Short mmCIF file of C-alpha atoms in Angstrom, two decimals:
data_model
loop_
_atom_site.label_atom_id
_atom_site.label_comp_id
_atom_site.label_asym_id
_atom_site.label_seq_id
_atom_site.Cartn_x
_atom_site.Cartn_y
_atom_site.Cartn_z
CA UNK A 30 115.16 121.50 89.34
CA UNK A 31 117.90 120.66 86.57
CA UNK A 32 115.05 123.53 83.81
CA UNK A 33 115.45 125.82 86.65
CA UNK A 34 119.08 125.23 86.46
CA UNK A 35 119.45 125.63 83.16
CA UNK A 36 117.55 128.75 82.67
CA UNK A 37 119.19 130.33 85.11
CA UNK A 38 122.55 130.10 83.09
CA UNK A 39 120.64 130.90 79.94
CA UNK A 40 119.61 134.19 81.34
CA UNK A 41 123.01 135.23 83.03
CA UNK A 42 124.33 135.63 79.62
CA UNK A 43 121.99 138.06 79.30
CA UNK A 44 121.72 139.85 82.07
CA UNK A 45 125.45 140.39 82.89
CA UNK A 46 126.90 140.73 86.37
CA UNK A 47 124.03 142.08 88.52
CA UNK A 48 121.63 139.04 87.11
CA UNK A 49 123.92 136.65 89.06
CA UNK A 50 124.75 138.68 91.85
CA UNK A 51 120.98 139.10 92.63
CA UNK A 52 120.92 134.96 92.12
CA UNK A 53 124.04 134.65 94.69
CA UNK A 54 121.54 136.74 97.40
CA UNK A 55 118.45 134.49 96.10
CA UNK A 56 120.29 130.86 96.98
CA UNK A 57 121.57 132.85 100.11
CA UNK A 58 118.12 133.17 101.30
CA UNK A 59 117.16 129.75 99.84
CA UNK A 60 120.27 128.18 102.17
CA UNK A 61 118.92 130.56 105.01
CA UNK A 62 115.69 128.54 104.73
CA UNK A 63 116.84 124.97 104.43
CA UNK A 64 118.97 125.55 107.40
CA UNK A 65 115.88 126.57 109.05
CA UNK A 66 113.20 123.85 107.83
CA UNK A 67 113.55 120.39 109.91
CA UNK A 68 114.36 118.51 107.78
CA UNK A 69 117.67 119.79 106.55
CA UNK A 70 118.59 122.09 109.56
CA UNK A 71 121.02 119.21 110.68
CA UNK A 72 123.22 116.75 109.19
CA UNK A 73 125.67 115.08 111.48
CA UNK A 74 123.91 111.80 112.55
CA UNK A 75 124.98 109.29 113.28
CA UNK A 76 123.79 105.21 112.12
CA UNK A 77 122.77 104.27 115.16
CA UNK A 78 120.65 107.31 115.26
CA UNK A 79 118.47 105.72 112.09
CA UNK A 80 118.47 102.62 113.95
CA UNK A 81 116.31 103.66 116.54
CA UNK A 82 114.36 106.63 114.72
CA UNK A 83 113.10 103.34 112.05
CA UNK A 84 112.39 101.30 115.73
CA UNK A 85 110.42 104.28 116.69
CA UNK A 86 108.49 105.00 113.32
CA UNK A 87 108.21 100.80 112.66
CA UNK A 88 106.99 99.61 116.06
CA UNK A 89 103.65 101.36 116.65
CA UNK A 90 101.36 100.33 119.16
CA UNK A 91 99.86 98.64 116.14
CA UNK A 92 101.82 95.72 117.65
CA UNK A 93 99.58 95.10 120.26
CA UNK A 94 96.76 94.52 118.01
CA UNK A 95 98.67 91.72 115.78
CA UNK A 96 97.47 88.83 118.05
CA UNK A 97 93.91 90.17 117.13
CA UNK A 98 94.55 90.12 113.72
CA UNK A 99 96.35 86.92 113.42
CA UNK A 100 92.94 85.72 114.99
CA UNK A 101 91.13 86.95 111.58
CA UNK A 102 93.42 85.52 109.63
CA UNK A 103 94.08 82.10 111.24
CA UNK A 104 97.08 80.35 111.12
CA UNK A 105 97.95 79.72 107.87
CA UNK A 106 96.97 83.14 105.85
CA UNK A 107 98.24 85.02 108.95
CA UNK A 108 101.40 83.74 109.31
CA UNK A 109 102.57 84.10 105.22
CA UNK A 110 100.95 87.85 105.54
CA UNK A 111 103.39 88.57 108.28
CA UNK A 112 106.23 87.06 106.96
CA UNK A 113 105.41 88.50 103.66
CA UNK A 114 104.76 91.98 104.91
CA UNK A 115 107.99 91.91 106.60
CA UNK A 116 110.12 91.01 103.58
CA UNK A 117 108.38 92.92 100.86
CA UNK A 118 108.39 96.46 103.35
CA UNK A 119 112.37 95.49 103.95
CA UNK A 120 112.71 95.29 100.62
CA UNK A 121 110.96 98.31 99.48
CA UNK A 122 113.19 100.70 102.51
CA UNK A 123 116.13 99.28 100.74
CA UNK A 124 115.17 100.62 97.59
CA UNK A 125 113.97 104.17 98.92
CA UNK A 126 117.47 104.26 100.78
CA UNK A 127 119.24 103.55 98.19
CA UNK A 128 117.19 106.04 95.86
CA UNK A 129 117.93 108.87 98.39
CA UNK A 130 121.11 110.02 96.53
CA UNK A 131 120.88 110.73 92.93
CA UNK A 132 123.80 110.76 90.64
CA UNK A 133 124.33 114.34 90.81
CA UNK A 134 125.61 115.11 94.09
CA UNK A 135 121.89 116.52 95.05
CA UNK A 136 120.21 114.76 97.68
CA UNK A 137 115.80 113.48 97.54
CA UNK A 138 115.68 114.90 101.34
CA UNK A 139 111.90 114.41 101.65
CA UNK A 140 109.47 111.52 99.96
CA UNK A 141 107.43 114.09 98.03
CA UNK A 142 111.06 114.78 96.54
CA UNK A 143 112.19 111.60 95.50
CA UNK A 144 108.10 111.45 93.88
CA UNK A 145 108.80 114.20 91.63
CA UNK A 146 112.47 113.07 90.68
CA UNK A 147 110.41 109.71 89.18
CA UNK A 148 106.82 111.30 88.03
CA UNK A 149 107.84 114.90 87.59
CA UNK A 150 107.54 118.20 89.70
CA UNK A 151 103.86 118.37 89.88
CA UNK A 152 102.33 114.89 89.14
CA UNK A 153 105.00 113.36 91.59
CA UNK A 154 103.66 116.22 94.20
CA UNK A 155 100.28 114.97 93.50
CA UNK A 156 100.56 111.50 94.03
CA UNK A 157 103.31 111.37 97.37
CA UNK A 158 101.74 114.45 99.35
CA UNK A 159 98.51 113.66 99.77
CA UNK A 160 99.25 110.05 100.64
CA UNK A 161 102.67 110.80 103.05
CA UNK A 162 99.73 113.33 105.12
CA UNK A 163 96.90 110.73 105.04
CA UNK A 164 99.86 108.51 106.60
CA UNK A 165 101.78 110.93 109.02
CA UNK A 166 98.23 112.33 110.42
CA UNK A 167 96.60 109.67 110.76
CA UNK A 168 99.27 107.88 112.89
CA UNK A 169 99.50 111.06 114.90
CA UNK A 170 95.64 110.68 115.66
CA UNK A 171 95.75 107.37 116.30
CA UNK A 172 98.28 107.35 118.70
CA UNK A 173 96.47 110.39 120.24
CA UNK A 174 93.59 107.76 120.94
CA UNK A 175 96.60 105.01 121.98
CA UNK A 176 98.07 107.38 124.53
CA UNK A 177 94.71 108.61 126.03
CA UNK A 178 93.23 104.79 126.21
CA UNK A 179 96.62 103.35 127.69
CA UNK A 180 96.73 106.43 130.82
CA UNK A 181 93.28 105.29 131.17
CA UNK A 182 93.85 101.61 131.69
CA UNK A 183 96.44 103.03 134.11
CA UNK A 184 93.89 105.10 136.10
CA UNK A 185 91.61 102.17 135.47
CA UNK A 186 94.03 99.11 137.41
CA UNK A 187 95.84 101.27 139.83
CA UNK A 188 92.65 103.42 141.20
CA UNK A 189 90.08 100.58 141.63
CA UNK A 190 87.53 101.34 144.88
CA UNK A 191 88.72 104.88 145.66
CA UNK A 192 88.60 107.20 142.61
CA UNK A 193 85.50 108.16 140.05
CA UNK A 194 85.51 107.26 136.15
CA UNK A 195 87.40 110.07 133.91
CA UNK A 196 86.58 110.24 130.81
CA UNK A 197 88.52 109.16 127.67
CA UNK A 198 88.68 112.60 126.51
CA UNK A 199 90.23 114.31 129.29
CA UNK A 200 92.95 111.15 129.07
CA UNK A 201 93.34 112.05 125.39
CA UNK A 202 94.06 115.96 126.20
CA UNK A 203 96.44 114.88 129.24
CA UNK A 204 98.48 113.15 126.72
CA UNK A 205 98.38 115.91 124.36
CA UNK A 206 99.72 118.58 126.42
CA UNK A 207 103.21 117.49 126.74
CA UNK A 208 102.77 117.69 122.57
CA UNK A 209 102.65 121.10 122.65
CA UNK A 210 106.15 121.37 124.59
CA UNK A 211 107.89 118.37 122.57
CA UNK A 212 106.41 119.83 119.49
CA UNK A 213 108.63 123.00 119.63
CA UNK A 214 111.96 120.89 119.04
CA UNK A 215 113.60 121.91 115.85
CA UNK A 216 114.50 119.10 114.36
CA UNK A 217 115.21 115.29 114.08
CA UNK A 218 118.39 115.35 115.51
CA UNK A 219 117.35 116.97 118.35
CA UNK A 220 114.67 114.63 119.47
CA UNK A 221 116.91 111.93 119.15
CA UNK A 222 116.97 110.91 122.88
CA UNK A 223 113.28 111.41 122.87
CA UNK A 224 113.21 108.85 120.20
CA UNK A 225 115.84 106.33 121.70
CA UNK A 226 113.34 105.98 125.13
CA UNK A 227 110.91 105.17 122.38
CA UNK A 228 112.53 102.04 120.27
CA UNK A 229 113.28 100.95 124.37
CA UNK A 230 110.10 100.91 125.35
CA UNK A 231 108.52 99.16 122.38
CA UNK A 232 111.07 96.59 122.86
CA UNK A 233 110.30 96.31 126.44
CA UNK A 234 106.08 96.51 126.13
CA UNK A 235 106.43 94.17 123.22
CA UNK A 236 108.45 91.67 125.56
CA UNK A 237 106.08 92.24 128.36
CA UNK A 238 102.93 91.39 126.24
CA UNK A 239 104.58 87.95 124.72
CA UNK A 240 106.42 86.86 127.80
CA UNK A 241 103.42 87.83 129.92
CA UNK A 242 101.17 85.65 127.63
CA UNK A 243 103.35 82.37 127.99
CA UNK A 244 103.23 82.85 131.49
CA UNK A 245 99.76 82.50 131.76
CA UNK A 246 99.53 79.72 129.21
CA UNK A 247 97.33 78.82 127.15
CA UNK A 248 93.56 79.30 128.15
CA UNK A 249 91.27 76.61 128.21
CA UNK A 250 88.77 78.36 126.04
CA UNK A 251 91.56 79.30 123.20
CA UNK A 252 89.52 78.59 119.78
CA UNK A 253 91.66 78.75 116.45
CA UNK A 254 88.38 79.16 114.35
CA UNK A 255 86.83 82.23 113.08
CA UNK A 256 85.01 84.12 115.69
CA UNK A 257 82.53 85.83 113.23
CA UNK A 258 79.92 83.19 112.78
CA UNK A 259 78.46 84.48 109.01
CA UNK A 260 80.38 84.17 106.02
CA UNK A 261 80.64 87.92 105.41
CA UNK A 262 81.42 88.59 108.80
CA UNK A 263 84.64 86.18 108.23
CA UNK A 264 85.55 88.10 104.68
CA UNK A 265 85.44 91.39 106.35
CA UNK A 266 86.99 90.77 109.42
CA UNK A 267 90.00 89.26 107.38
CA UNK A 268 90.06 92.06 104.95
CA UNK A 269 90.07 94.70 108.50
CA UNK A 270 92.71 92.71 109.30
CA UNK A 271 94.91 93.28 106.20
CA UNK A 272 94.63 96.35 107.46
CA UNK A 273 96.21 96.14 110.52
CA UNK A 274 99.43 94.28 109.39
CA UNK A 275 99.81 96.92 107.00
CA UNK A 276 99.27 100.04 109.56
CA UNK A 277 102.22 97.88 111.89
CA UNK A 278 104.88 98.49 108.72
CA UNK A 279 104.53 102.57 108.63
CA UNK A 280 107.75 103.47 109.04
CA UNK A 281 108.55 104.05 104.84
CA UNK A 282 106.94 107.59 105.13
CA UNK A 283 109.67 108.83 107.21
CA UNK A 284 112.82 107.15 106.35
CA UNK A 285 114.02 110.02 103.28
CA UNK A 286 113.58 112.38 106.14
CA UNK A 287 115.17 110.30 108.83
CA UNK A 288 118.43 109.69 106.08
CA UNK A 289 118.60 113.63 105.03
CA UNK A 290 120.16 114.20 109.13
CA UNK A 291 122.88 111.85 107.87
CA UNK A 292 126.23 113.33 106.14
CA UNK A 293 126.74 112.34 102.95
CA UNK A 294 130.12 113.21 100.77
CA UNK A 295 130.54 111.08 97.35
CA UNK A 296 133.01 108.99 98.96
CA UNK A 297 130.83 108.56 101.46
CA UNK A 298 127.30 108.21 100.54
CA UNK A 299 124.46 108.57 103.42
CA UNK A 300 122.82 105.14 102.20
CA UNK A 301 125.57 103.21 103.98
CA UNK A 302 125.73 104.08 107.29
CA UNK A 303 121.40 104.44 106.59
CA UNK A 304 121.32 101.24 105.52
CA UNK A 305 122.87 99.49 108.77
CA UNK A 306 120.23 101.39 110.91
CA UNK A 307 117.93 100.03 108.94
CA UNK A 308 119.00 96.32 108.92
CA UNK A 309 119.34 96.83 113.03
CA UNK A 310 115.71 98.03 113.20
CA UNK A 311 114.13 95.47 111.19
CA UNK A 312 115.98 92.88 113.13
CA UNK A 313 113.90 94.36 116.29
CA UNK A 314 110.94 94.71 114.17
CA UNK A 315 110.88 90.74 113.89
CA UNK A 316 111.76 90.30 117.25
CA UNK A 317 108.93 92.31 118.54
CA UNK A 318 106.45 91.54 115.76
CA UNK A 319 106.28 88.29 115.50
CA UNK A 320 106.25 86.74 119.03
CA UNK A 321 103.53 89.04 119.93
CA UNK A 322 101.52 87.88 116.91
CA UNK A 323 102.17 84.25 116.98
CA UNK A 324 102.61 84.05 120.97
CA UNK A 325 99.85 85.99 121.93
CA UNK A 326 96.99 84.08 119.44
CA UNK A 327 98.80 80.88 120.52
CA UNK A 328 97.36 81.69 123.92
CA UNK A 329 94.34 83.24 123.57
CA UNK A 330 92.94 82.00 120.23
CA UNK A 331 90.48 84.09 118.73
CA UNK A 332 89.06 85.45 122.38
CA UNK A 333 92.30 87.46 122.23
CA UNK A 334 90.93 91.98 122.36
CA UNK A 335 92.32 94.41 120.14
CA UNK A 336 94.66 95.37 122.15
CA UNK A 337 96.62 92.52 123.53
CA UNK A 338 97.23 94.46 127.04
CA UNK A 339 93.96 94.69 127.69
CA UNK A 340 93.66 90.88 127.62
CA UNK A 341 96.49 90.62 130.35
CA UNK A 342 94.68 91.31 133.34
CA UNK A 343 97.07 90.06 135.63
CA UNK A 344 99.89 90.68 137.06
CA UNK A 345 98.46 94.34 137.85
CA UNK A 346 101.64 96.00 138.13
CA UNK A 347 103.33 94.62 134.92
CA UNK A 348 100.33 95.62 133.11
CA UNK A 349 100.67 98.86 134.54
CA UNK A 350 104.10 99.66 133.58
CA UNK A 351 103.55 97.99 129.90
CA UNK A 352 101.18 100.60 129.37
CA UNK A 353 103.32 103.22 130.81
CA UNK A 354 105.96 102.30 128.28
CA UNK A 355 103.19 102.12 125.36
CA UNK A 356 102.73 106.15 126.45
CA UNK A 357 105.81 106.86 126.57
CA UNK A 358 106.47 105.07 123.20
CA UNK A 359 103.83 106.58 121.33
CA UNK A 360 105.13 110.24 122.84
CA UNK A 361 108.40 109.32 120.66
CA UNK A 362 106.16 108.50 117.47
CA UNK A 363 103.97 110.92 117.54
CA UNK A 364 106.93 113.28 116.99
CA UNK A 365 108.81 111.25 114.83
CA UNK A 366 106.08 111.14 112.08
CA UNK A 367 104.93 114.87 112.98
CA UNK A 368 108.19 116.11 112.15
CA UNK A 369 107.64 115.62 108.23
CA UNK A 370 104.25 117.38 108.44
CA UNK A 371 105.89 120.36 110.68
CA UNK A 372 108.34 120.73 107.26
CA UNK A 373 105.77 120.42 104.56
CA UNK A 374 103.84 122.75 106.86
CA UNK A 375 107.07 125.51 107.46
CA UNK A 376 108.31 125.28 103.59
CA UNK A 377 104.74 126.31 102.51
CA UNK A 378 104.67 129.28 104.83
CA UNK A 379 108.13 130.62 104.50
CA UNK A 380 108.72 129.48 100.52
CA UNK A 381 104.56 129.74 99.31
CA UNK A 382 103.29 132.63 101.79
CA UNK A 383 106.73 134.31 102.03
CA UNK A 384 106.28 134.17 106.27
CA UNK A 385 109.42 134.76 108.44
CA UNK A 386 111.01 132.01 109.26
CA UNK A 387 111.42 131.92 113.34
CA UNK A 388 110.51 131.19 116.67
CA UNK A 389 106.82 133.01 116.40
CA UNK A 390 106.04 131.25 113.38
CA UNK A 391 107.00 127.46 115.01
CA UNK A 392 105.29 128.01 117.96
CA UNK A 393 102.04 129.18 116.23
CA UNK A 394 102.08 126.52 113.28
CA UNK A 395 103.32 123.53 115.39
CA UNK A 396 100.72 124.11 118.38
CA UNK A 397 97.79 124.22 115.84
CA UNK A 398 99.06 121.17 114.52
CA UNK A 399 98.86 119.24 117.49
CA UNK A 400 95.52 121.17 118.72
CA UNK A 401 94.11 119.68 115.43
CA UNK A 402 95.31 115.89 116.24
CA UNK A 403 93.92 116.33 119.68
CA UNK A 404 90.51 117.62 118.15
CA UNK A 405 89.89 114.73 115.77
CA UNK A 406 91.03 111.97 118.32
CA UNK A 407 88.47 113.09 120.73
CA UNK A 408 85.99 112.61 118.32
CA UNK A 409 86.93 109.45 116.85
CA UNK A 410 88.19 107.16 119.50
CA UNK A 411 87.33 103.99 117.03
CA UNK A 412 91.08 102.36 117.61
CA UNK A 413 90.68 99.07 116.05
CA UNK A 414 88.68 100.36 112.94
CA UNK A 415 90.68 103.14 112.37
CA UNK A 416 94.10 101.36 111.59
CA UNK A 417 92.20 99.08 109.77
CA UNK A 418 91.17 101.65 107.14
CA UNK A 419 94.07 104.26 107.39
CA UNK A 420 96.22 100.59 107.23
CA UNK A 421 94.70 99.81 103.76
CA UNK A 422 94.13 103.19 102.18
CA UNK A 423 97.19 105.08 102.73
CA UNK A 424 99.85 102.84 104.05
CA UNK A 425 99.75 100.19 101.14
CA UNK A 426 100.81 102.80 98.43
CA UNK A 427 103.85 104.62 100.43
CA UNK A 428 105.10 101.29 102.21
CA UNK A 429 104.75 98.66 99.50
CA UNK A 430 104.44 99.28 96.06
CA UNK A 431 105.23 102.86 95.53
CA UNK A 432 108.53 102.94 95.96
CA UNK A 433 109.15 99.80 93.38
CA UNK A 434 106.76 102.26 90.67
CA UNK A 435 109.61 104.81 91.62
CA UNK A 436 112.13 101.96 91.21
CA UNK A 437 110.87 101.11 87.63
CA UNK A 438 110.63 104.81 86.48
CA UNK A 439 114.33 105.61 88.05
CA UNK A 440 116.38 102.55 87.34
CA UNK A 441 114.78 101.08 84.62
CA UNK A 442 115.42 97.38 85.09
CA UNK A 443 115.56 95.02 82.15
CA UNK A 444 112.18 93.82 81.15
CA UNK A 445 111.29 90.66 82.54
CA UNK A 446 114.73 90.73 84.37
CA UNK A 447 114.67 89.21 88.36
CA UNK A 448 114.58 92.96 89.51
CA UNK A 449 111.62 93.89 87.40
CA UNK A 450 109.42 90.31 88.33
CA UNK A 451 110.01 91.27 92.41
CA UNK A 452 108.67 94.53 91.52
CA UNK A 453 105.92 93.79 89.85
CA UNK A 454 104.85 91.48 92.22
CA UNK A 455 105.11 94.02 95.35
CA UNK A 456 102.42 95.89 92.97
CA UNK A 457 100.08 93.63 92.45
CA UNK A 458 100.22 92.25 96.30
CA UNK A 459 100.34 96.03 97.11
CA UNK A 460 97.03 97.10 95.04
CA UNK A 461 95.88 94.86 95.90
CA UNK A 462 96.00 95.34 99.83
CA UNK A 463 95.17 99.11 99.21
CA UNK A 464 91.79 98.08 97.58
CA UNK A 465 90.44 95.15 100.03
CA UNK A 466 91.69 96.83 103.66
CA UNK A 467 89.87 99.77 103.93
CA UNK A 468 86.63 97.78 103.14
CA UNK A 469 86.92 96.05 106.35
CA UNK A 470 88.37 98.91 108.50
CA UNK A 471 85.25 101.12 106.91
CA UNK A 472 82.65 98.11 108.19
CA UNK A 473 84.50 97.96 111.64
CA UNK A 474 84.24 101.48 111.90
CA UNK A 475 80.35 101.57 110.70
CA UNK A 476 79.62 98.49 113.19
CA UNK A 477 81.50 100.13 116.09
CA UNK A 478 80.30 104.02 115.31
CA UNK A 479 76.14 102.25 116.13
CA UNK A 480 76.62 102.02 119.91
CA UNK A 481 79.52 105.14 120.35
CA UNK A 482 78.47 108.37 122.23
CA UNK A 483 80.94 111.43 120.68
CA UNK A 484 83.12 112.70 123.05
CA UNK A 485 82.64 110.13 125.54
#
């Protein structure tokens, strides 16, 4: 940015008058277009609004599958890994909030952005891109599958004698269509409220499943041992597992985004009012988290499904509505973490392809998008697996060790000072998640892909 800068100045001593008049009309389109992208069409939110947009983006219905997981783990291993997890991924938001503003006055709106401030403008594009879409995608297919599964499990308890079996396909595309509306919203700001029913409902489902669970107290055939009975079967299942915590701590690959919709003046940078939101949602991340983990397994021991609704049978109607508010929660998701993708997606188009930037072009772009989601979910319904690998392979990087490599290149702590040691460690722990996870999600996925039919 600063070479372009620079040249530009070199070559208006050159060219004279009309050189930077034809400049003035070039940033005049280039402010057209940023007013137009997502991502920095609106800047006037508010810190409350973070709070529940990193609620939203944070607490997945990966949730629900912690009891199952802690059940992999066991007590011991499961309960440092969560507690772990939880500090290193708060510590790692503060430092890509604080990195958001750079000395300058300019602002790192996206993730990709702050990437190439550390590594450079193409190597930094290389290594966040592919890794924020693996992320933002994949959550968007996976909570296709969520959504679909939890309407059926509605049509499943409330129809019971009277109505015929639907498939899990036509669930999935019921739950897609109102995508295709939602999907047309401009920006962050203005799916705001869409977001705020969200962080409400994962607060409530999440309270459902725990409170739920110590109502019907512990079962009598709750076992706290492994439930694979070979040794391999153990490693894997606790490696899919790793997996799974990591997938539940997602919310890193939208937070630049989320923090570019907040106003920021030198006085006044955005990474206070940010941060608060932030503190606020990881204060409900630990409040839904970890009664859900620890509750549910308490309960259940290692009989405890996937899905920790699905091992509430009763009462029918509170099941019911939990599920309702899992839909409605992963609705709010879906477009939180599509909304990055719909601006990679728009900047190429209008900036790379030199497309119009307009209605014609969202509609078109953003409804392929979500056609594409739909697709892939239909065809790979493998929930459990599925987080399990995406968890490891994608998540790890952007959520726990890539922002303290972006820490090390932009801040340059003392060698061997307190700063540089926590860093180092959240590498090692994080390579070290990215390279065991997806070994177990991949297994879970081959074991589970034997008996599936495709679109079922």
């Amino acid at each position: 940015m600063t070479k372009d800068m620079t040249m530009g100045t070199e070559q208006d001593h050159s060219y004279g008058h009309t050189h930077s008049k034809s400049m003035n009309e070039e940033e005049k389109k280039q402010k057209q277009i940023d007013d137009w992208l997502p991502i920095t069409s609106s800047r006037n939110a508010k810190w409350w609004y973070s709070a529940f947009h990193n609620v939203t983006a944070m607490v997945g219905a990966g949730v629900l599958s912690l009891p199952f997981a802690m059940s992999e783990l066991g007590w011991g291993p499961g309960v440092t890994i969560m507690v772990l997890s939880w500090l290193i991924t708060l510590y790692t938001l503060w430092q890509m909030v604080e990195m958001h503003e750079v000395g300058d006055g300019r602002r790192l709106d996206r993730y990709h952005e702050l990437g190439q401030y550390a590594f450079g403008e193409k190597l930094g594009l290389w290594i966040v891109v592919p890794q924020q879409l693996l992320v933002e995608v994949g959550v968007d297919i996976v909570y296709m599958v969520t959504g679909g599964k939890s309407l059926q499990k509605v049509h499943t308890l409330v129809c019971t004698d009277t109505c015929k079996d639907i498939k899990l396909t036509y669930f999935i595309m019921i739950f897609a269509s109102c995508h295709f509306f939602l999907a047309q919203l401009p920006n962050f700001n203005s799916i705001s409220l869409v977001s705020l029913a969200a962080a409400v409902m994962s607060l409530s489902y999440s309270t459902i499943a725990w409170a739920a669970s110590v109502k019907k107290g512990v079962q009598p055939d709750a076992d706290y041992t492994y439930k694979a009975s070979t040794q391999t079967g153990k490693f894997f299942n606790f490696l899919s597992a790793l997996g799974d915590v990591a997938f539940a701590y997602a919310g890193h690959n939208v937070v630049l985004e989320i923090q570019a919709t907040i106003p920021s003046t030198p006085e006044k940078p955005s990474k206070g009012p940010m941060w608060k939101g932030v503190v606020v949602a990881y204060i409900v991340v630990a409040i839904c988290y970890f009664p859900v983990a620890f509750i549910g397994y308490y309960i259940f021991g290692n009989k405890v499904e996937d899905n920790i609704l699905v091992s509430l049978q009763k009462p029918v109607w509170l099941i019911v509505i939990a599920n309702m508010f899992v839909v409605i929660h992963v609705i709010g998701s879906y477009q939180i973490y599509a909304m990055p993708v719909f601006d990679m997606m728009e900047t190429f188009l209008v900036k790379q392809l030199h497309f119009t930037p307009g209605l014609p072009l969202r509609l078109i772009a953003r409804t392929c998008y979500v056609a594409f989601t739909m697709f892939v979910a239909i065809c790979f319904p493998f929930f459990g697996g599925l987080l399990g690998f995406f968890g490891g392979f994608a998540f790890a990087p952007t959520t726990y060790f890539l922002p303290c490599i972006m820490w090390l290149a932009i801040k340059k702590p003392r060698k061997l000072s307190l700063s540089w040691f926590i860093n180092w460690i959240c590498i090692v722990l994080g390579v070290m998640l990215m390279i065991l996870a997806p070994i177990g999600g991949l297994r879970s996925i081959i074991v589970q892909a034997k008996t599936y039919k495709f679109f079922s």
